[in-house]
Short mmCIF file of C-alpha atoms in Angstrom, two decimals:
data_model
loop_
_atom_site.label_atom_id
_atom_site.label_comp_id
_atom_site.label_asym_id
_atom_site.label_seq_id
_atom_site.Cartn_x
_atom_site.Cartn_y
_atom_site.Cartn_z
CA MET A 1 -45.75 -29.34 -294.80
CA GLY A 2 -45.71 -32.84 -294.78
CA LEU A 3 -46.99 -33.36 -298.44
CA GLN A 4 -44.90 -36.96 -298.64
CA GLN A 5 -46.08 -38.39 -295.56
CA GLN A 6 -48.23 -41.36 -295.29
CA ALA A 7 -49.43 -41.43 -298.74
CA PRO A 8 -49.40 -44.50 -300.75
CA ALA A 9 -47.16 -44.47 -303.58
CA LEU A 10 -49.45 -44.36 -306.51
CA SER A 11 -48.45 -41.50 -308.77
CA GLY A 12 -47.69 -42.68 -312.40
CA GLN A 13 -49.09 -46.13 -311.74
CA SER A 14 -51.51 -47.90 -314.04
CA SER A 15 -53.31 -49.91 -311.68
CA LEU A 16 -54.32 -49.72 -308.14
CA SER A 17 -53.60 -52.66 -305.94
CA ASN A 18 -55.93 -54.50 -303.59
CA LYS A 19 -53.17 -53.79 -300.87
CA GLN A 20 -53.27 -50.09 -301.91
CA TYR A 21 -56.44 -49.70 -301.87
CA LEU A 22 -57.02 -51.38 -298.41
CA THR A 23 -54.18 -49.84 -296.67
CA LEU A 24 -55.98 -46.39 -297.55
CA ALA A 25 -59.38 -47.66 -296.64
CA ILE A 26 -59.29 -50.03 -293.73
CA PRO A 27 -57.78 -47.29 -291.27
CA LEU A 28 -60.26 -45.02 -292.49
CA THR A 29 -63.30 -47.33 -291.92
CA ILE A 30 -61.98 -47.64 -288.49
CA SER A 31 -61.89 -44.01 -288.30
CA THR A 32 -65.29 -43.38 -289.38
CA MET A 33 -66.99 -46.41 -287.43
CA THR A 34 -66.14 -44.61 -284.44
CA THR A 35 -68.62 -41.75 -285.18
CA PRO A 36 -71.72 -43.97 -284.95
CA LEU A 37 -69.97 -46.04 -282.02
CA LEU A 38 -70.30 -42.66 -280.15
CA GLY A 39 -74.09 -42.59 -280.55
CA ALA A 40 -74.61 -46.27 -280.13
CA VAL A 41 -72.32 -46.18 -276.48
CA ASP A 42 -74.77 -42.99 -275.67
CA THR A 43 -77.99 -45.25 -276.49
CA ALA A 44 -76.44 -48.21 -274.95
CA VAL A 45 -75.54 -46.63 -271.59
CA VAL A 46 -79.28 -45.22 -271.35
CA GLY A 47 -80.70 -48.35 -272.53
CA HIS A 48 -79.92 -49.95 -269.14
CA LEU A 49 -82.20 -46.99 -267.01
CA PRO A 50 -85.33 -48.17 -266.31
CA ASP A 51 -87.36 -45.80 -268.47
CA PRO A 52 -87.09 -45.89 -272.37
CA ALA A 53 -88.06 -42.12 -272.40
CA TYR A 54 -84.27 -42.06 -271.62
CA ILE A 55 -83.28 -43.62 -274.62
CA GLY A 56 -85.82 -41.52 -276.49
CA GLY A 57 -84.47 -38.06 -274.75
CA VAL A 58 -81.08 -39.08 -276.11
CA ALA A 59 -82.50 -40.15 -279.51
CA VAL A 60 -84.21 -36.91 -280.30
CA GLY A 61 -81.22 -34.99 -278.48
CA SER A 62 -78.97 -36.60 -281.11
CA LEU A 63 -81.32 -36.19 -283.84
CA LEU A 64 -81.01 -32.28 -283.18
CA PHE A 65 -77.49 -32.44 -283.43
CA ASN A 66 -76.74 -34.59 -286.17
CA THR A 67 -79.01 -32.31 -287.66
CA LEU A 68 -77.15 -29.31 -286.76
CA TYR A 69 -73.78 -30.83 -287.84
CA TRP A 70 -74.98 -32.63 -290.64
CA VAL A 71 -76.07 -29.27 -292.30
CA LEU A 72 -72.71 -28.61 -291.99
CA GLY A 73 -71.51 -31.76 -292.98
CA PHE A 74 -70.04 -30.19 -296.46
CA LEU A 75 -66.93 -28.66 -294.33
CA ARG A 76 -65.56 -32.58 -293.76
CA VAL A 77 -66.40 -33.38 -297.37
CA SER A 78 -65.38 -30.49 -299.13
CA THR A 79 -62.24 -29.68 -297.27
CA SER A 80 -61.29 -33.44 -298.00
CA GLY A 81 -62.01 -33.13 -301.77
CA PHE A 82 -60.22 -29.95 -301.84
CA THR A 83 -57.53 -30.68 -299.84
CA ALA A 84 -56.84 -34.24 -301.95
CA GLN A 85 -56.76 -32.19 -305.22
CA ALA A 86 -54.00 -29.42 -303.85
CA TYR A 87 -52.36 -32.59 -302.52
CA GLY A 88 -52.24 -34.32 -305.78
CA ALA A 89 -51.03 -31.20 -307.61
CA ARG A 90 -48.46 -30.71 -304.89
CA ASN A 91 -49.53 -27.41 -304.24
CA GLU A 92 -48.53 -26.46 -300.98
CA LYS A 93 -50.29 -22.83 -300.60
CA GLU A 94 -53.55 -24.11 -301.57
CA LEU A 95 -53.28 -27.16 -299.63
CA PHE A 96 -52.78 -24.36 -296.60
CA TYR A 97 -55.75 -22.71 -297.66
CA SER A 98 -58.25 -25.55 -298.23
CA PHE A 99 -57.85 -25.88 -294.43
CA ILE A 100 -58.40 -22.02 -293.20
CA ARG A 101 -61.30 -21.38 -295.41
CA PRO A 102 -63.76 -23.89 -293.98
CA LEU A 103 -61.95 -23.19 -290.65
CA LEU A 104 -63.27 -19.71 -290.81
CA ILE A 105 -66.87 -21.03 -291.57
CA ALA A 106 -67.06 -23.78 -289.35
CA VAL A 107 -66.00 -21.15 -286.38
CA LEU A 108 -68.79 -18.58 -287.59
CA PHE A 109 -71.45 -21.33 -287.59
CA GLY A 110 -70.35 -22.91 -284.29
CA ILE A 111 -71.13 -19.56 -282.39
CA LEU A 112 -74.38 -18.76 -284.29
CA PHE A 113 -75.57 -22.23 -283.16
CA ILE A 114 -75.03 -21.41 -279.39
CA ILE A 115 -76.39 -17.85 -279.90
CA LEU A 116 -79.68 -19.27 -281.53
CA GLN A 117 -79.85 -22.25 -279.30
CA ASP A 118 -83.70 -21.33 -277.89
CA PRO A 119 -85.21 -21.14 -280.91
CA ILE A 120 -83.43 -24.28 -282.54
CA LYS A 121 -84.70 -26.13 -279.62
CA ILE A 122 -88.23 -24.87 -279.75
CA ILE A 123 -88.13 -25.40 -283.77
CA ALA A 124 -86.84 -29.05 -283.17
CA MET A 125 -89.85 -30.10 -280.75
CA GLN A 126 -92.25 -28.93 -282.88
CA LEU A 127 -91.20 -30.59 -285.83
CA ILE A 128 -90.29 -34.10 -283.90
CA GLN A 129 -93.48 -33.49 -281.24
CA PRO A 130 -91.78 -36.57 -278.45
CA THR A 131 -93.91 -37.17 -275.53
CA ALA A 132 -93.56 -34.77 -272.69
CA ARG A 133 -91.04 -37.22 -270.87
CA VAL A 134 -89.22 -37.75 -273.77
CA ALA A 135 -88.83 -33.96 -274.66
CA GLU A 136 -87.67 -33.27 -270.87
CA GLN A 137 -84.72 -35.65 -271.25
CA ALA A 138 -83.94 -34.20 -274.78
CA MET A 139 -83.78 -30.53 -273.63
CA ILE A 140 -81.34 -31.55 -270.99
CA TYR A 141 -79.34 -33.48 -273.28
CA VAL A 142 -79.19 -30.07 -275.76
CA ASP A 143 -78.43 -27.59 -273.06
CA ILE A 144 -75.29 -28.93 -272.18
CA ARG A 145 -74.02 -30.29 -275.52
CA ILE A 146 -74.94 -27.23 -277.26
CA TYR A 147 -71.67 -25.49 -276.21
CA GLY A 148 -69.48 -28.08 -278.04
CA ALA A 149 -70.91 -27.11 -281.61
CA PRO A 150 -67.95 -24.79 -282.46
CA PHE A 151 -65.46 -27.43 -281.73
CA ALA A 152 -67.22 -30.28 -283.29
CA LEU A 153 -67.19 -28.54 -286.62
CA LEU A 154 -63.70 -27.64 -286.15
CA ASN A 155 -63.33 -31.22 -285.75
CA TYR A 156 -65.04 -31.49 -289.17
CA VAL A 157 -62.66 -29.41 -290.99
CA ILE A 158 -59.40 -30.84 -289.37
CA LEU A 159 -60.66 -34.50 -289.91
CA GLY A 160 -61.69 -33.34 -293.37
CA TRP A 161 -57.76 -32.31 -294.10
CA LEU A 162 -56.34 -34.66 -292.33
CA ILE A 163 -58.17 -37.26 -294.61
CA GLY A 164 -57.92 -35.30 -297.66
CA SER A 165 -53.68 -34.66 -296.97
CA SER A 166 -53.08 -38.73 -296.84
CA HIS A 167 -52.74 -38.33 -293.17
CA VAL A 168 -55.01 -41.30 -292.61
CA ARG A 169 -53.27 -42.48 -289.18
CA MET A 170 -53.57 -39.24 -287.71
CA SER A 171 -57.37 -38.91 -288.66
CA LEU A 172 -57.80 -42.43 -287.21
CA TYR A 173 -56.04 -41.49 -283.82
CA LEU A 174 -57.93 -38.61 -283.29
CA GLN A 175 -61.17 -39.94 -283.96
CA VAL A 176 -60.95 -42.84 -281.90
CA GLY A 177 -59.16 -41.09 -278.96
CA MET A 178 -62.32 -38.76 -279.19
CA ASN A 179 -64.85 -41.29 -278.80
CA VAL A 180 -62.83 -43.82 -276.68
CA CYS A 181 -62.77 -40.83 -274.11
CA ASN A 182 -66.40 -40.23 -274.66
CA ILE A 183 -67.06 -44.03 -274.06
CA PHE A 184 -65.38 -43.94 -270.34
CA LEU A 185 -66.88 -40.37 -269.64
CA ASN A 186 -70.28 -41.96 -270.01
CA LEU A 187 -69.87 -44.81 -268.26
CA PHE A 188 -68.34 -42.65 -265.30
CA PHE A 189 -71.10 -39.98 -265.49
CA VAL A 190 -74.25 -42.26 -265.95
CA HIS A 191 -72.99 -45.19 -264.11
CA GLY A 192 -70.73 -43.70 -261.57
CA LEU A 193 -72.05 -40.48 -260.97
CA LYS A 194 -75.58 -41.22 -261.83
CA PHE A 195 -76.11 -37.88 -263.90
CA GLY A 196 -78.33 -39.95 -266.23
CA VAL A 197 -79.08 -38.00 -269.66
CA ALA A 198 -76.84 -34.82 -268.53
CA GLY A 199 -73.89 -37.42 -268.22
CA VAL A 200 -74.16 -38.54 -271.84
CA ALA A 201 -73.80 -34.96 -273.00
CA THR A 202 -71.60 -34.03 -270.76
CA ALA A 203 -69.34 -36.80 -271.72
CA SER A 204 -69.75 -35.71 -275.62
CA LEU A 205 -68.89 -32.37 -274.87
CA ILE A 206 -65.54 -32.93 -273.04
CA ALA A 207 -64.68 -35.21 -275.98
CA GLU A 208 -65.34 -32.85 -278.55
CA ILE A 209 -63.26 -29.85 -277.11
CA GLY A 210 -60.61 -32.40 -276.46
CA ALA A 211 -60.47 -33.83 -279.64
CA ALA A 212 -60.38 -30.23 -281.19
CA LEU A 213 -57.48 -29.24 -278.98
CA VAL A 214 -55.40 -32.22 -279.73
CA GLY A 215 -56.20 -31.49 -283.71
CA ILE A 216 -55.05 -28.06 -283.78
CA ILE A 217 -51.90 -29.63 -281.90
CA LEU A 218 -51.28 -32.05 -284.77
CA LEU A 219 -51.72 -29.29 -287.23
CA TYR A 220 -49.35 -27.15 -285.63
CA LYS A 221 -46.93 -29.86 -285.51
CA LEU A 222 -47.58 -30.37 -289.61
CA ASN A 223 -46.62 -26.93 -289.80
CA VAL A 224 -50.08 -26.27 -291.22
CA ILE A 225 -50.64 -23.35 -288.92
CA LYS A 226 -47.23 -21.83 -288.47
CA ARG A 227 -45.79 -22.11 -291.75
CA ILE A 228 -47.38 -20.11 -294.35
CA PRO A 229 -48.81 -16.39 -293.90
CA ILE A 230 -52.33 -15.76 -294.99
CA GLU A 231 -52.72 -13.90 -298.28
CA TRP A 232 -56.14 -12.75 -297.98
CA ARG A 233 -56.36 -11.97 -301.63
CA ALA A 234 -55.25 -15.13 -302.23
CA LEU A 235 -57.31 -17.11 -299.79
CA TRP A 236 -60.42 -15.62 -300.96
CA GLU A 237 -59.34 -15.81 -304.97
CA LYS A 238 -62.38 -15.37 -306.66
CA THR A 239 -62.52 -18.72 -309.03
CA ILE A 240 -61.57 -21.06 -306.23
CA PHE A 241 -63.57 -19.39 -303.68
CA MET A 242 -66.77 -19.47 -306.26
CA LYS A 243 -65.69 -23.26 -306.63
CA MET A 244 -66.11 -24.09 -302.93
CA LEU A 245 -69.14 -22.05 -302.39
CA LYS A 246 -70.66 -23.99 -304.94
CA VAL A 247 -69.80 -27.25 -303.85
CA ASN A 248 -70.60 -26.32 -300.29
CA ARG A 249 -74.22 -25.10 -301.73
CA ASP A 250 -74.96 -28.40 -303.30
CA LEU A 251 -73.41 -30.49 -300.60
CA PHE A 252 -75.69 -28.16 -298.03
CA ILE A 253 -78.87 -28.87 -300.03
CA ARG A 254 -77.90 -32.80 -300.41
CA THR A 255 -77.85 -32.76 -296.43
CA VAL A 256 -80.97 -30.62 -295.92
CA CYS A 257 -82.68 -33.51 -297.91
CA LEU A 258 -81.09 -36.07 -295.75
CA LEU A 259 -82.03 -34.51 -292.72
CA VAL A 260 -85.58 -34.19 -293.67
CA VAL A 261 -85.60 -37.69 -294.32
CA LEU A 262 -84.03 -38.44 -290.96
CA THR A 263 -86.09 -36.17 -289.15
CA LEU A 264 -89.51 -37.27 -290.78
CA PHE A 265 -88.34 -40.99 -289.84
CA THR A 266 -87.72 -40.03 -286.08
CA SER A 267 -90.83 -37.89 -286.12
CA LYS A 268 -93.05 -40.79 -287.25
CA GLY A 269 -91.83 -43.53 -285.22
CA ALA A 270 -92.07 -41.03 -282.13
CA GLN A 271 -95.75 -40.41 -282.94
CA MET A 272 -96.02 -44.40 -282.30
CA GLY A 273 -95.03 -44.04 -278.66
CA ASP A 274 -91.88 -44.36 -276.72
CA THR A 275 -91.05 -47.97 -276.41
CA LEU A 276 -91.26 -48.12 -280.76
CA LEU A 277 -89.20 -44.79 -280.81
CA ALA A 278 -86.73 -46.23 -278.45
CA ALA A 279 -86.65 -49.81 -280.68
CA ASN A 280 -86.16 -47.48 -283.92
CA ALA A 281 -83.42 -45.50 -282.07
CA ILE A 282 -81.28 -48.65 -281.40
CA LEU A 283 -82.00 -50.01 -285.08
CA PHE A 284 -80.78 -46.66 -286.33
CA GLN A 285 -77.74 -46.94 -284.47
CA ILE A 286 -76.80 -50.22 -285.86
CA HIS A 287 -77.73 -48.98 -289.24
CA PHE A 288 -75.45 -45.89 -288.55
CA MET A 289 -72.57 -47.90 -287.92
CA MET A 290 -73.54 -50.26 -291.19
CA ALA A 291 -73.32 -47.11 -293.13
CA TYR A 292 -70.27 -45.50 -291.61
CA CYS A 293 -68.37 -48.80 -292.25
CA LEU A 294 -69.19 -48.41 -295.74
CA ASP A 295 -68.24 -44.84 -295.61
CA GLY A 296 -64.72 -45.36 -294.73
CA PHE A 297 -64.33 -46.76 -298.14
CA ALA A 298 -66.28 -43.88 -299.81
CA ASN A 299 -63.53 -41.64 -298.09
CA ALA A 300 -61.02 -43.64 -299.57
CA ASN A 301 -62.68 -43.14 -303.14
CA SER A 302 -63.01 -39.44 -302.47
CA ILE A 303 -59.01 -39.18 -301.89
CA LEU A 304 -57.73 -41.18 -304.60
CA VAL A 305 -60.13 -39.33 -307.08
CA GLY A 306 -59.20 -36.21 -305.77
CA ARG A 307 -55.91 -37.19 -306.19
CA SER A 308 -56.07 -38.33 -309.81
CA VAL A 309 -58.02 -34.93 -310.54
CA GLY A 310 -55.03 -33.26 -309.16
CA GLU A 311 -52.30 -35.74 -310.90
CA ARG A 312 -54.39 -35.83 -314.06
CA SER A 313 -54.42 -39.38 -313.93
CA GLU A 314 -57.52 -41.43 -315.53
CA SER A 315 -55.81 -44.45 -315.07
CA LEU A 316 -55.84 -44.23 -311.15
CA TYR A 317 -59.90 -42.81 -311.40
CA ARG A 318 -60.96 -46.22 -313.46
CA GLN A 319 -58.57 -48.27 -311.04
CA THR A 320 -60.37 -46.68 -307.79
CA LEU A 321 -63.91 -47.21 -309.58
CA LYS A 322 -63.07 -51.16 -309.84
CA GLN A 323 -61.56 -51.32 -306.27
CA SER A 324 -64.64 -49.45 -304.78
CA PHE A 325 -67.00 -51.99 -306.37
CA LYS A 326 -65.60 -55.00 -305.66
CA TRP A 327 -64.74 -54.26 -302.17
CA GLY A 328 -68.23 -52.18 -301.21
CA PHE A 329 -70.11 -55.33 -302.29
CA LEU A 330 -67.98 -57.73 -300.43
CA ILE A 331 -67.97 -55.24 -297.12
CA ALA A 332 -71.84 -54.73 -297.72
CA VAL A 333 -72.66 -58.54 -297.87
CA ALA A 334 -70.45 -59.11 -294.67
CA THR A 335 -71.64 -56.61 -292.54
CA SER A 336 -75.61 -57.72 -293.37
CA LEU A 337 -74.49 -61.56 -292.43
CA ILE A 338 -72.69 -60.13 -289.32
CA VAL A 339 -75.68 -58.36 -287.99
CA LEU A 340 -78.34 -61.03 -289.03
CA VAL A 341 -76.29 -63.40 -287.32
CA SER A 342 -75.46 -61.55 -284.05
CA SER A 343 -78.50 -59.83 -283.23
CA PRO A 344 -79.69 -62.03 -280.41
CA LEU A 345 -75.93 -61.12 -278.75
CA ILE A 346 -76.40 -57.12 -279.79
CA TRP A 347 -79.71 -56.47 -278.25
CA PRO A 348 -79.01 -57.07 -274.66
CA ILE A 349 -76.25 -54.46 -275.01
CA PHE A 350 -78.27 -51.90 -275.97
CA THR A 351 -81.28 -52.61 -273.71
CA SER A 352 -82.40 -54.49 -271.05
CA ILE A 353 -85.91 -53.62 -271.41
CA VAL A 354 -87.93 -56.92 -272.69
CA GLU A 355 -90.53 -54.79 -274.80
CA VAL A 356 -88.06 -53.00 -276.69
CA GLN A 357 -85.91 -56.24 -277.05
CA ALA A 358 -88.97 -57.58 -279.06
CA LEU A 359 -89.62 -54.84 -281.01
CA LEU A 360 -85.56 -54.93 -282.52
CA SER A 361 -86.42 -58.74 -283.69
CA GLN A 362 -89.45 -57.80 -285.30
CA TYR A 363 -87.69 -54.94 -287.56
CA LEU A 364 -84.50 -56.43 -287.71
CA LEU A 365 -84.80 -57.45 -291.73
CA TRP A 366 -85.14 -53.90 -292.94
CA VAL A 367 -81.87 -53.15 -291.20
CA VAL A 368 -80.06 -56.05 -292.60
CA LEU A 369 -81.21 -55.04 -296.13
CA PHE A 370 -80.00 -51.65 -295.84
CA PRO A 371 -75.96 -52.46 -296.79
CA VAL A 372 -76.69 -54.32 -299.72
CA VAL A 373 -79.23 -51.42 -300.81
CA ALA A 374 -76.71 -48.71 -299.93
CA ALA A 375 -73.37 -50.00 -300.64
CA TRP A 376 -73.11 -48.42 -304.36
CA GLY A 377 -74.59 -45.20 -303.83
CA LEU A 378 -72.10 -44.36 -301.11
CA GLN A 379 -69.13 -45.41 -302.80
CA LEU A 380 -70.24 -43.13 -305.52
CA TYR A 381 -70.88 -40.47 -303.23
CA GLY A 382 -66.89 -40.26 -302.18
CA VAL A 383 -66.13 -40.68 -306.06
CA PHE A 384 -68.43 -37.50 -306.82
CA SER A 385 -66.98 -35.74 -303.56
CA GLY A 386 -63.76 -36.29 -304.29
CA ALA A 387 -63.99 -34.85 -307.98
CA THR A 388 -66.19 -31.96 -306.60
CA GLU A 389 -68.63 -32.45 -309.00
CA VAL A 390 -71.50 -32.71 -306.49
CA ALA A 391 -74.47 -31.57 -308.33
CA PRO A 392 -75.44 -35.11 -309.00
CA VAL A 393 -75.28 -36.05 -305.16
CA ARG A 394 -77.41 -33.10 -304.70
CA ASN A 395 -80.28 -33.91 -307.16
CA SER A 396 -80.09 -37.55 -306.23
CA LEU A 397 -80.57 -36.55 -302.57
CA ILE A 398 -83.79 -34.52 -304.02
CA ILE A 399 -85.54 -37.34 -305.94
CA SER A 400 -84.79 -39.73 -303.20
CA MET A 401 -86.11 -37.48 -300.52
CA ILE A 402 -89.33 -37.21 -302.82
CA VAL A 403 -89.51 -41.04 -303.01
CA PHE A 404 -89.35 -41.34 -299.27
CA LEU A 405 -91.92 -38.50 -298.67
CA VAL A 406 -94.56 -40.35 -301.59
CA SER A 407 -93.62 -43.81 -299.82
CA ILE A 408 -94.46 -42.73 -296.22
CA TYR A 409 -97.64 -41.08 -297.15
CA PHE A 410 -98.97 -44.68 -298.96
CA LEU A 411 -97.18 -47.31 -296.85
CA ILE A 412 -97.46 -46.03 -293.34
CA PRO A 413 -101.45 -46.03 -292.79
CA SER A 414 -101.28 -49.71 -293.91
CA TYR A 415 -98.15 -51.11 -292.59
CA GLN A 416 -97.15 -48.50 -289.79
CA ASN A 417 -93.49 -48.94 -288.66
CA HIS A 418 -92.80 -51.64 -291.38
CA GLY A 419 -94.12 -49.07 -293.94
CA LEU A 420 -91.70 -46.51 -292.31
CA TRP A 421 -88.36 -49.00 -292.93
CA ILE A 422 -89.66 -49.72 -296.38
CA SER A 423 -89.82 -45.98 -297.47
CA PHE A 424 -86.53 -45.58 -295.87
CA LEU A 425 -84.99 -48.27 -297.86
CA LEU A 426 -86.70 -46.98 -301.00
CA PHE A 427 -85.03 -43.75 -300.18
CA THR A 428 -81.77 -45.55 -299.98
CA LEU A 429 -82.31 -47.52 -303.56
CA ALA A 430 -83.45 -44.15 -305.17
CA ARG A 431 -80.24 -42.44 -304.16
CA THR A 432 -78.13 -45.35 -305.59
CA LEU A 433 -79.92 -45.56 -308.77
CA VAL A 434 -79.51 -42.08 -309.60
CA LEU A 435 -75.65 -41.85 -308.40
CA SER A 436 -75.32 -44.68 -310.89
CA ALA A 437 -77.09 -42.84 -313.63
CA TYR A 438 -74.85 -40.00 -313.51
CA LEU A 439 -71.47 -41.86 -313.32
CA PRO A 440 -70.79 -42.11 -317.12
CA SER A 441 -71.26 -38.55 -317.57
CA LEU A 442 -68.57 -37.87 -314.71
CA SER A 443 -66.20 -40.51 -316.11
CA ARG A 444 -66.52 -39.09 -319.60
CA GLY A 445 -66.05 -35.50 -318.72
CA LEU A 446 -63.84 -35.73 -316.10
CA PHE A 447 -60.31 -35.75 -317.94
CA ARG A 448 -61.47 -34.67 -321.04
CA SER A 449 -59.05 -31.65 -321.33
CA VAL A 450 -56.06 -34.16 -320.10
#
């Protein structure tokens, strides 16, 4: 099944060099960066249409799908963690099952989202409460893109398996290909055919379907699909299956907490007017690009920690923590400085509306501070996910969500949108501090039986 392909030679080594770490982390960073780039391109394309309601419509529609997909985001994270452990243990059969188990869950939920699309839309609009113009555009977006749900979730599983089994370049090519396809289709449908928001949704739908089909072909070529017959008792073996359910349950709770925060953030911004909603949508796209840049290094941590658990190598685990702290800090500072310096060049790319550009500059500081506050917490998320010890991740989001709820209650009445952004930064800081408090316990217990 290609167990030796694309894996850095780490087994049995007492150290993890900068080159080895970056060889894994940089392709993963490029790969993960294409995800927020998709949303950024969607926002930028409609940002040059004459009405800010178009940006708001795409923002609300994208939030709905981010909610649906992030609730199932454990499919990628847990798939990557369990696959990395099976890979480290050289267990070929379990490597196969680590793909099949989440695949079945992905297809099931994708179909359910299509069947339940009407109540999903009603609930979303009641929670976010956009203006009528924004809601109209959002529904156009949702009505088209909802049919890509099974394919989008299948992509989560495919990417998780490729990353966990160290087929990093393949995951990079697949994700970059999907997003490049989306960019060109966006420009063609929106500016070429003048489809507006419907064009943005259609481009995303085609890109998601295409990526899933290409991903299946890649896995077939790697013998993941055709080589090992399914033994249903082994597939649902009680101990492994219960651990998978426990990990996925905790990641599900973590994601729900995150989405409560993101939904409230968008909803509070929407209540302040379409122009401010548009500005927050653009700033959040920049925030996503910074977060996903850091997330590439978190994915590297997940692979290396998962492999260290499979190989029972405490030295690899310790070196991963050291490399993660160093490079996470450097990347955080670099991304903050890049956005701060280049912001006058960034705003015209996203929108030509003068009022929106003015608001972007007014709230830039909070986005610039985000990487510094978030970096170590995101790196630790990768560490705990790779170890498949995610109860601390769950707890960190529950506590951080409470911090956010308290903060918006006290800060928004006095500071309005500044209060909203400060609350989000406090949420991010709380997540980092709580995970840091759990790290010594993980480090002590992970290799205790070695």
